[in-house]
């Protein structure tokens, strides 16, 4: 037991059973795929150590959850909490104690760095806890997204579109050979994800961009988890677009998409996003999140997204913690670029 645990009466427990972990995550209103076990498994396949930690009080009541990724580079540990920490209703009143208990358990060394990326899950209690525990927020231009208010109704959403967006959507809807279908069958989902992987690789080559997403390491996880919404669009029976979203209690979030050259001509992307909006609204989500924007770096995608909505919101900062100010200052300077 750490000194902090003795002082606060809180304890950190490792959760090794993934079903137990996922039940706890999805019970929380702000739970997302980034806190769920599948994302941790994906990161472990990419070489990270992964710990799933719960914070409980003296009576055993759950206060918080954090899935911690870790990598060691020489004498330095880099720790990363994504999609959290999640606080329960009771934990909201003890955010600082939960954060300090987690920090004591992680026992950062002099050069270690902890990065917390709530990924749109921050609650008031969590933010207050991060601030009180000494975390440093770092905001960047890239941490912004566009949102659609799904509670406004489909007619209001269409009325708010730019004319070019409505025109493209009508064009797509009038094409009898263009069909959109959500996939629930595991084999179909896996096949669609494999098709997405091939199209995504071709897209990166064609557009000249790169990222660290490893589709091969994620394929079975996404296909097996129905909170990943997979939509395929076919033209005359031929696949031309796969779009993937992820769903939480209140948010329907655009995740990845890839398409063939035909999708430009037939406006498949407009049809796909509109199907996402209709699906999210039907399932009771309050917000459709476009999954981020990069106006300076990817103008074309940004222009596509802002034709549907101009409601821009911050995705929130990254939160950095190190034992020494120079460690967090240096990391903050790098991340803020």
mmCIF file of C-alpha atoms in Angstrom:
data_model
loop_
_atom_site.group_PDB
_atom_site.id
_atom_site.type_symbol
_atom_site.label_atom_id
_atom_site.label_comp_id
_atom_site.label_asym_id
_atom_site.label_seq_id
_atom_site.Cartn_x
_atom_site.Cartn_y
_atom_site.Cartn_z
ATOM 1 C CA UNK A 1 0.000 0.000 0.000
ATOM 2 C CA UNK A 2 1.351 3.406 -0.959
ATOM 3 C CA UNK A 3 1.436 6.395 1.382
ATOM 4 C CA UNK A 4 -1.239 8.070 -0.739
ATOM 5 C CA UNK A 5 -3.481 5.030 -0.431
ATOM 6 C CA UNK A 6 -3.133 5.127 3.347
ATOM 7 C CA UNK A 7 -3.929 8.853 3.412
ATOM 8 C CA UNK A 8 -6.923 8.744 1.071
ATOM 9 C CA UNK A 9 -8.300 5.336 1.927
ATOM 10 C CA UNK A 10 -8.401 4.543 -1.791
ATOM 11 C CA UNK A 11 -6.814 1.495 -3.406
ATOM 12 C CA UNK A 12 -5.719 0.605 -6.928
ATOM 13 C CA UNK A 13 -6.689 -2.851 -8.144
ATOM 14 C CA UNK A 14 -5.544 -4.484 -11.372
ATOM 15 C CA UNK A 15 -8.414 -5.836 -13.473
ATOM 16 C CA UNK A 16 -7.228 -8.865 -15.429
ATOM 17 C CA UNK A 17 -10.551 -10.195 -16.699
ATOM 18 C CA UNK A 18 -11.460 -8.308 -19.881
ATOM 19 C CA UNK A 19 -15.185 -8.999 -19.572
ATOM 20 C CA UNK A 20 -15.217 -7.506 -16.090
ATOM 21 C CA UNK A 21 -13.265 -4.526 -17.377
ATOM 22 C CA UNK A 22 -15.541 -3.899 -20.337
ATOM 23 C CA UNK A 23 -18.655 -4.205 -18.190
ATOM 24 C CA UNK A 24 -17.240 -1.495 -15.917
ATOM 25 C CA UNK A 25 -16.235 0.775 -18.827
ATOM 26 C CA UNK A 26 -19.540 0.584 -20.675
ATOM 27 C CA UNK A 27 -21.507 1.137 -17.483
ATOM 28 C CA UNK A 28 -19.996 4.629 -17.347
ATOM 29 C CA UNK A 29 -21.828 7.290 -19.394
ATOM 30 C CA UNK A 30 -18.513 8.484 -20.875
ATOM 31 C CA UNK A 31 -17.098 5.069 -21.722
ATOM 32 C CA UNK A 32 -15.669 4.743 -25.249
ATOM 33 C CA UNK A 33 -13.728 2.236 -27.316
ATOM 34 C CA UNK A 34 -10.476 3.897 -26.219
ATOM 35 C CA UNK A 35 -11.034 2.830 -22.619
ATOM 36 C CA UNK A 36 -12.363 -0.615 -23.559
ATOM 37 C CA UNK A 37 -10.236 -3.750 -23.574
ATOM 38 C CA UNK A 38 -10.082 -4.064 -27.362
ATOM 39 C CA UNK A 39 -8.117 -0.842 -27.740
ATOM 40 C CA UNK A 40 -5.729 -1.983 -25.039
ATOM 41 C CA UNK A 41 -5.275 -5.302 -26.827
ATOM 42 C CA UNK A 42 -4.542 -3.434 -30.056
ATOM 43 C CA UNK A 43 -1.926 -1.286 -28.310
ATOM 44 C CA UNK A 44 -0.373 -4.388 -26.729
ATOM 45 C CA UNK A 45 -0.033 -5.904 -30.204
ATOM 46 C CA UNK A 46 1.805 -2.725 -31.181
ATOM 47 C CA UNK A 47 4.334 -3.267 -28.394
ATOM 48 C CA UNK A 48 2.891 -1.376 -25.425
ATOM 49 C CA UNK A 49 2.510 -2.762 -21.959
ATOM 50 C CA UNK A 50 -1.105 -2.445 -20.853
ATOM 51 C CA UNK A 51 -2.527 -2.314 -17.331
ATOM 52 C CA UNK A 52 -6.227 -2.001 -16.580
ATOM 53 C CA UNK A 53 -6.594 -0.309 -13.210
ATOM 54 C CA UNK A 54 -9.591 0.393 -11.014
ATOM 55 C CA UNK A 55 -9.622 2.749 -8.043
ATOM 56 C CA UNK A 56 -11.900 1.760 -5.173
ATOM 57 C CA UNK A 57 -12.687 3.278 -1.785
ATOM 58 C CA UNK A 58 -12.511 1.637 1.636
ATOM 59 C CA UNK A 59 -15.909 0.059 1.123
ATOM 60 C CA UNK A 60 -14.906 -1.416 -2.238
ATOM 61 C CA UNK A 61 -17.023 0.992 -4.287
ATOM 62 C CA UNK A 62 -15.609 1.787 -7.718
ATOM 63 C CA UNK A 63 -14.487 5.399 -8.152
ATOM 64 C CA UNK A 64 -12.367 5.392 -11.306
ATOM 65 C CA UNK A 65 -10.937 3.408 -14.215
ATOM 66 C CA UNK A 66 -7.753 3.892 -16.228
ATOM 67 C CA UNK A 67 -6.272 1.729 -18.979
ATOM 68 C CA UNK A 68 -2.572 2.569 -18.903
ATOM 69 C CA UNK A 69 -0.274 1.995 -21.874
ATOM 70 C CA UNK A 70 3.455 1.975 -21.175
ATOM 71 C CA UNK A 71 6.612 1.951 -23.250
ATOM 72 C CA UNK A 72 10.189 2.075 -22.059
ATOM 73 C CA UNK A 73 12.912 3.866 -23.975
ATOM 74 C CA UNK A 74 16.177 3.349 -22.155
ATOM 75 C CA UNK A 75 15.782 4.707 -18.631
ATOM 76 C CA UNK A 76 12.559 6.532 -19.500
ATOM 77 C CA UNK A 77 9.013 5.232 -19.165
ATOM 78 C CA UNK A 78 6.297 6.837 -21.256
ATOM 79 C CA UNK A 79 2.805 6.208 -19.902
ATOM 80 C CA UNK A 80 -0.406 6.976 -21.742
ATOM 81 C CA UNK A 81 -4.025 6.925 -20.588
ATOM 82 C CA UNK A 82 -6.473 7.202 -23.462
ATOM 83 C CA UNK A 83 -10.227 7.588 -23.125
ATOM 84 C CA UNK A 84 -9.955 8.296 -19.416
ATOM 85 C CA UNK A 85 -9.523 8.250 -16.582
ATOM 86 C CA UNK A 86 -13.212 7.516 -16.201
ATOM 87 C CA UNK A 87 -14.863 8.533 -12.955
ATOM 88 C CA UNK A 88 -18.009 6.914 -11.636
ATOM 89 C CA UNK A 89 -20.832 8.985 -10.201
ATOM 90 C CA UNK A 90 -19.337 8.583 -6.751
ATOM 91 C CA UNK A 91 -15.839 9.155 -8.104
ATOM 92 C CA UNK A 92 -16.845 12.560 -9.492
ATOM 93 C CA UNK A 93 -16.684 13.893 -5.953
ATOM 94 C CA UNK A 94 -13.173 12.523 -5.441
ATOM 95 C CA UNK A 95 -11.383 13.331 -8.706
ATOM 96 C CA UNK A 96 -8.205 14.655 -7.105
ATOM 97 C CA UNK A 97 -7.898 11.689 -4.750
ATOM 98 C CA UNK A 98 -8.426 9.244 -7.630
ATOM 99 C CA UNK A 99 -5.719 10.935 -9.724
ATOM 100 C CA UNK A 100 -3.254 11.107 -6.848
ATOM 101 C CA UNK A 101 -3.877 7.451 -6.028
ATOM 102 C CA UNK A 102 -3.208 6.471 -9.648
ATOM 103 C CA UNK A 103 -0.017 8.555 -9.689
ATOM 104 C CA UNK A 104 1.224 6.923 -6.502
ATOM 105 C CA UNK A 105 0.562 3.484 -7.973
ATOM 106 C CA UNK A 106 2.346 4.281 -11.242
ATOM 107 C CA UNK A 107 5.378 5.558 -9.290
ATOM 108 C CA UNK A 108 6.899 7.687 -12.036
ATOM 109 C CA UNK A 109 10.681 7.942 -12.106
ATOM 110 C CA UNK A 110 12.579 11.239 -12.464
ATOM 111 C CA UNK A 111 12.469 11.164 -16.285
ATOM 112 C CA UNK A 112 9.139 9.397 -16.751
ATOM 113 C CA UNK A 113 6.180 11.099 -18.408
ATOM 114 C CA UNK A 114 2.459 10.406 -18.118
ATOM 115 C CA UNK A 115 0.178 11.671 -20.895
ATOM 116 C CA UNK A 116 -3.579 11.649 -20.396
ATOM 117 C CA UNK A 117 -5.773 11.948 -23.481
ATOM 118 C CA UNK A 118 -9.416 11.915 -22.387
ATOM 119 C CA UNK A 119 -10.564 11.827 -26.038
ATOM 120 C CA UNK A 120 -13.800 13.756 -25.352
ATOM 121 C CA UNK A 121 -14.548 11.831 -22.128
ATOM 122 C CA UNK A 122 -13.469 14.413 -19.570
ATOM 123 C CA UNK A 123 -15.945 15.137 -16.803
ATOM 124 C CA UNK A 124 -15.854 18.110 -14.418
ATOM 125 C CA UNK A 125 -14.522 15.910 -11.641
ATOM 126 C CA UNK A 126 -11.773 14.510 -13.856
ATOM 127 C CA UNK A 127 -10.662 17.947 -15.076
ATOM 128 C CA UNK A 128 -10.579 19.322 -11.544
ATOM 129 C CA UNK A 129 -8.638 16.265 -10.451
ATOM 130 C CA UNK A 130 -6.085 16.659 -13.235
ATOM 131 C CA UNK A 131 -5.580 20.319 -12.405
ATOM 132 C CA UNK A 132 -5.311 19.733 -8.662
ATOM 133 C CA UNK A 133 -2.887 16.831 -9.112
ATOM 134 C CA UNK A 134 -0.500 19.033 -11.092
ATOM 135 C CA UNK A 135 -1.094 17.939 -14.679
ATOM 136 C CA UNK A 136 -0.224 20.451 -17.390
ATOM 137 C CA UNK A 137 -2.719 20.929 -20.254
ATOM 138 C CA UNK A 138 -1.373 21.220 -23.797
ATOM 139 C CA UNK A 139 -3.749 22.362 -26.542
ATOM 140 C CA UNK A 140 -3.006 22.183 -30.267
ATOM 141 C CA UNK A 141 -4.762 23.258 -33.449
ATOM 142 C CA UNK A 142 -5.225 19.618 -34.415
ATOM 143 C CA UNK A 143 -7.351 18.903 -31.365
ATOM 144 C CA UNK A 144 -10.566 20.279 -32.820
ATOM 145 C CA UNK A 145 -13.536 18.639 -34.458
ATOM 146 C CA UNK A 146 -16.895 19.431 -36.032
ATOM 147 C CA UNK A 147 -20.140 18.257 -34.473
ATOM 148 C CA UNK A 148 -23.753 17.805 -35.496
ATOM 149 C CA UNK A 149 -26.499 18.129 -32.883
ATOM 150 C CA UNK A 150 -28.556 14.991 -33.473
ATOM 151 C CA UNK A 151 -31.290 16.142 -31.110
ATOM 152 C CA UNK A 152 -32.240 18.893 -33.569
ATOM 153 C CA UNK A 153 -33.881 16.386 -35.923
ATOM 154 C CA UNK A 154 -33.013 15.292 -39.453
ATOM 155 C CA UNK A 155 -34.950 18.095 -41.163
ATOM 156 C CA UNK A 156 -33.058 20.749 -39.207
ATOM 157 C CA UNK A 157 -29.745 19.048 -39.947
ATOM 158 C CA UNK A 158 -30.499 19.033 -43.671
ATOM 159 C CA UNK A 159 -31.580 22.662 -43.528
ATOM 160 C CA UNK A 160 -28.227 23.567 -41.980
ATOM 161 C CA UNK A 161 -26.190 21.929 -44.743
ATOM 162 C CA UNK A 162 -24.487 24.013 -47.384
ATOM 163 C CA UNK A 163 -26.258 23.823 -50.731
ATOM 164 C CA UNK A 164 -23.394 21.857 -52.278
ATOM 165 C CA UNK A 165 -23.760 19.218 -49.574
ATOM 166 C CA UNK A 166 -27.526 18.857 -50.068
ATOM 167 C CA UNK A 167 -27.031 18.677 -53.826
ATOM 168 C CA UNK A 168 -24.383 15.950 -53.538
ATOM 169 C CA UNK A 169 -26.532 13.977 -51.096
ATOM 170 C CA UNK A 170 -29.556 14.155 -53.405
ATOM 171 C CA UNK A 171 -27.348 13.005 -56.280
ATOM 172 C CA UNK A 172 -26.216 9.973 -54.311
ATOM 173 C CA UNK A 173 -29.720 9.116 -53.130
ATOM 174 C CA UNK A 174 -31.114 9.245 -56.681
ATOM 175 C CA UNK A 175 -28.701 6.609 -57.992
ATOM 176 C CA UNK A 176 -30.488 3.235 -57.913
ATOM 177 C CA UNK A 177 -27.220 1.318 -58.266
ATOM 178 C CA UNK A 178 -25.718 2.982 -55.172
ATOM 179 C CA UNK A 179 -26.567 1.008 -52.043
ATOM 180 C CA UNK A 180 -25.523 1.489 -48.423
ATOM 181 C CA UNK A 181 -25.584 -1.300 -45.861
ATOM 182 C CA UNK A 182 -24.572 -1.600 -42.226
ATOM 183 C CA UNK A 183 -22.809 -4.860 -41.472
ATOM 184 C CA UNK A 184 -23.549 -6.986 -38.414
ATOM 185 C CA UNK A 185 -22.452 -10.443 -39.562
ATOM 186 C CA UNK A 186 -18.917 -11.180 -38.244
ATOM 187 C CA UNK A 187 -17.666 -12.650 -41.524
ATOM 188 C CA UNK A 188 -19.037 -9.737 -43.551
ATOM 189 C CA UNK A 189 -17.559 -7.229 -41.117
ATOM 190 C CA UNK A 190 -14.149 -8.870 -41.340
ATOM 191 C CA UNK A 191 -14.292 -8.947 -45.141
ATOM 192 C CA UNK A 192 -15.290 -5.280 -45.240
ATOM 193 C CA UNK A 193 -12.478 -4.341 -42.872
ATOM 194 C CA UNK A 194 -9.989 -6.184 -45.072
ATOM 195 C CA UNK A 195 -11.321 -4.303 -48.096
ATOM 196 C CA UNK A 196 -11.012 -1.068 -46.118
ATOM 197 C CA UNK A 197 -7.395 -1.961 -45.287
ATOM 198 C CA UNK A 198 -6.489 -2.383 -48.951
ATOM 199 C CA UNK A 199 -8.272 0.817 -49.985
ATOM 200 C CA UNK A 200 -6.755 2.737 -47.073
ATOM 201 C CA UNK A 201 -3.243 1.648 -48.031
ATOM 202 C CA UNK A 202 -3.883 2.740 -51.616
ATOM 203 C CA UNK A 203 -5.295 6.046 -50.360
ATOM 204 C CA UNK A 204 -2.195 6.762 -48.273
ATOM 205 C CA UNK A 205 -0.006 6.082 -51.285
ATOM 206 C CA UNK A 206 -2.180 8.201 -53.563
ATOM 207 C CA UNK A 207 -2.451 11.138 -51.149
ATOM 208 C CA UNK A 208 1.083 10.870 -49.797
ATOM 209 C CA UNK A 209 0.244 10.765 -46.094
ATOM 210 C CA UNK A 210 1.077 8.352 -43.308
ATOM 211 C CA UNK A 211 -0.048 7.564 -39.777
ATOM 212 C CA UNK A 212 0.639 4.908 -37.191
ATOM 213 C CA UNK A 213 -2.703 3.098 -37.455
ATOM 214 C CA UNK A 214 -2.041 -0.617 -38.010
ATOM 215 C CA UNK A 215 -5.166 -1.982 -39.652
ATOM 216 C CA UNK A 216 -3.872 -5.568 -39.653
ATOM 217 C CA UNK A 217 -3.485 -5.479 -35.874
ATOM 218 C CA UNK A 218 -6.987 -4.084 -35.405
ATOM 219 C CA UNK A 219 -9.066 -6.008 -37.948
ATOM 220 C CA UNK A 220 -10.414 -8.805 -35.750
ATOM 221 C CA UNK A 221 -11.008 -6.467 -32.808
ATOM 222 C CA UNK A 222 -13.071 -4.019 -34.853
ATOM 223 C CA UNK A 223 -14.980 -6.778 -36.620
ATOM 224 C CA UNK A 224 -15.932 -8.465 -33.344
ATOM 225 C CA UNK A 225 -17.061 -5.302 -31.536
ATOM 226 C CA UNK A 226 -20.450 -4.006 -32.665
ATOM 227 C CA UNK A 227 -19.703 -0.626 -31.103
ATOM 228 C CA UNK A 228 -17.597 -0.217 -34.226
ATOM 229 C CA UNK A 229 -20.208 0.607 -36.845
ATOM 230 C CA UNK A 230 -19.125 -0.598 -40.284
ATOM 231 C CA UNK A 231 -20.916 0.690 -43.380
ATOM 232 C CA UNK A 232 -20.239 -0.404 -46.940
ATOM 233 C CA UNK A 233 -21.398 1.335 -50.094
ATOM 234 C CA UNK A 234 -21.596 -0.514 -53.370
ATOM 235 C CA UNK A 235 -22.207 0.714 -56.885
ATOM 236 C CA UNK A 236 -23.800 -1.913 -59.069
ATOM 237 C CA UNK A 237 -22.696 -4.541 -56.581
ATOM 238 C CA UNK A 238 -19.069 -3.384 -56.568
ATOM 239 C CA UNK A 239 -17.655 -2.102 -53.292
ATOM 240 C CA UNK A 240 -16.587 1.535 -53.573
ATOM 241 C CA UNK A 241 -16.456 2.785 -49.959
ATOM 242 C CA UNK A 242 -16.125 1.501 -46.407
ATOM 243 C CA UNK A 243 -16.702 3.909 -43.538
ATOM 244 C CA UNK A 244 -16.220 3.048 -39.864
ATOM 245 C CA UNK A 245 -17.562 4.866 -36.819
ATOM 246 C CA UNK A 246 -17.574 4.107 -33.109
ATOM 247 C CA UNK A 247 -20.492 4.586 -30.773
ATOM 248 C CA UNK A 248 -20.782 5.463 -27.112
ATOM 249 C CA UNK A 249 -23.835 6.315 -25.039
ATOM 250 C CA UNK A 250 -24.201 9.885 -26.325
ATOM 251 C CA UNK A 251 -21.770 10.176 -29.235
ATOM 252 C CA UNK A 252 -21.575 8.674 -32.712
ATOM 253 C CA UNK A 253 -18.029 9.348 -33.911
ATOM 254 C CA UNK A 254 -16.603 9.116 -37.413
ATOM 255 C CA UNK A 255 -13.413 7.027 -37.261
ATOM 256 C CA UNK A 256 -11.926 5.858 -40.567
ATOM 257 C CA UNK A 257 -12.944 5.769 -44.206
ATOM 258 C CA UNK A 258 -11.457 4.561 -47.464
ATOM 259 C CA UNK A 259 -12.824 4.377 -50.973
ATOM 260 C CA UNK A 260 -12.050 3.759 -54.603
ATOM 261 C CA UNK A 261 -11.839 6.463 -57.243
ATOM 262 C CA UNK A 262 -15.493 5.784 -58.146
ATOM 263 C CA UNK A 263 -16.608 7.262 -54.823
ATOM 264 C CA UNK A 264 -15.642 10.730 -56.042
ATOM 265 C CA UNK A 265 -17.975 10.520 -59.002
ATOM 266 C CA UNK A 266 -20.969 8.950 -57.267
ATOM 267 C CA UNK A 267 -20.894 11.023 -54.027
ATOM 268 C CA UNK A 268 -20.707 7.891 -51.880
ATOM 269 C CA UNK A 269 -19.067 9.755 -48.987
ATOM 270 C CA UNK A 270 -22.085 12.053 -48.613
ATOM 271 C CA UNK A 271 -24.427 9.086 -48.526
ATOM 272 C CA UNK A 272 -22.251 7.298 -45.969
ATOM 273 C CA UNK A 273 -22.125 10.228 -43.549
ATOM 274 C CA UNK A 274 -25.860 10.799 -43.879
ATOM 275 C CA UNK A 275 -26.481 7.143 -43.007
ATOM 276 C CA UNK A 276 -24.260 7.593 -39.945
ATOM 277 C CA UNK A 277 -26.289 10.617 -38.858
ATOM 278 C CA UNK A 278 -29.576 8.782 -39.295
ATOM 279 C CA UNK A 279 -28.231 5.745 -37.431
ATOM 280 C CA UNK A 280 -26.864 7.841 -34.580
ATOM 281 C CA UNK A 281 -30.125 9.728 -34.184
ATOM 282 C CA UNK A 282 -32.154 6.506 -34.279
ATOM 283 C CA UNK A 283 -29.982 4.983 -31.551
ATOM 284 C CA UNK A 284 -30.456 7.959 -29.249
ATOM 285 C CA UNK A 285 -27.022 9.551 -29.597
ATOM 286 C CA UNK A 286 -26.983 13.283 -28.973
ATOM 287 C CA UNK A 287 -23.947 14.180 -31.092
ATOM 288 C CA UNK A 288 -22.364 13.131 -34.361
ATOM 289 C CA UNK A 289 -18.643 13.838 -34.119
ATOM 290 C CA UNK A 290 -16.697 14.136 -37.375
ATOM 291 C CA UNK A 291 -13.615 12.675 -35.679
ATOM 292 C CA UNK A 292 -11.352 15.692 -36.035
ATOM 293 C CA UNK A 293 -10.396 18.322 -38.586
ATOM 294 C CA UNK A 294 -7.106 19.553 -39.995
ATOM 295 C CA UNK A 295 -7.869 22.614 -42.145
ATOM 296 C CA UNK A 296 -4.207 23.515 -42.652
ATOM 297 C CA UNK A 297 -3.015 19.995 -43.418
ATOM 298 C CA UNK A 298 -5.967 18.402 -45.212
ATOM 299 C CA UNK A 299 -8.099 21.095 -46.778
ATOM 300 C CA UNK A 300 -10.145 18.779 -48.968
ATOM 301 C CA UNK A 301 -11.462 16.649 -46.122
ATOM 302 C CA UNK A 302 -12.058 19.760 -44.032
ATOM 303 C CA UNK A 303 -14.101 21.384 -46.811
ATOM 304 C CA UNK A 304 -16.166 18.211 -47.124
ATOM 305 C CA UNK A 305 -16.924 18.157 -43.405
ATOM 306 C CA UNK A 306 -17.709 21.851 -42.982
ATOM 307 C CA UNK A 307 -20.294 21.611 -45.748
ATOM 308 C CA UNK A 308 -22.396 19.614 -43.310
ATOM 309 C CA UNK A 309 -21.711 21.577 -40.139
ATOM 310 C CA UNK A 310 -19.673 24.524 -38.938
ATOM 311 C CA UNK A 311 -20.091 23.749 -35.254
ATOM 312 C CA UNK A 312 -16.441 23.565 -34.246
ATOM 313 C CA UNK A 313 -15.478 22.408 -30.768
ATOM 314 C CA UNK A 314 -12.233 21.683 -29.002
ATOM 315 C CA UNK A 315 -11.397 18.035 -28.440
ATOM 316 C CA UNK A 316 -9.770 19.108 -25.194
ATOM 317 C CA UNK A 317 -6.085 19.270 -24.301
ATOM 318 C CA UNK A 318 -3.586 16.557 -23.627
ATOM 319 C CA UNK A 319 -2.626 16.474 -19.950
ATOM 320 C CA UNK A 320 1.031 15.933 -19.036
ATOM 321 C CA UNK A 321 2.550 14.916 -15.737
ATOM 322 C CA UNK A 322 6.183 14.426 -14.783
ATOM 323 C CA UNK A 323 8.003 14.607 -11.501
ATOM 324 C CA UNK A 324 10.225 17.388 -12.812
ATOM 325 C CA UNK A 325 9.013 20.566 -14.476
ATOM 326 C CA UNK A 326 11.643 20.337 -17.230
ATOM 327 C CA UNK A 327 10.292 16.950 -18.338
ATOM 328 C CA UNK A 328 6.751 18.243 -18.787
ATOM 329 C CA UNK A 329 7.949 21.524 -20.304
ATOM 330 C CA UNK A 330 10.038 19.718 -22.921
ATOM 331 C CA UNK A 331 7.258 17.262 -23.737
ATOM 332 C CA UNK A 332 4.725 20.078 -23.912
ATOM 333 C CA UNK A 333 6.884 22.020 -26.351
ATOM 334 C CA UNK A 334 7.151 18.975 -28.624
ATOM 335 C CA UNK A 335 3.446 18.095 -28.479
ATOM 336 C CA UNK A 336 2.338 21.696 -29.053
ATOM 337 C CA UNK A 337 4.062 21.889 -32.437
#
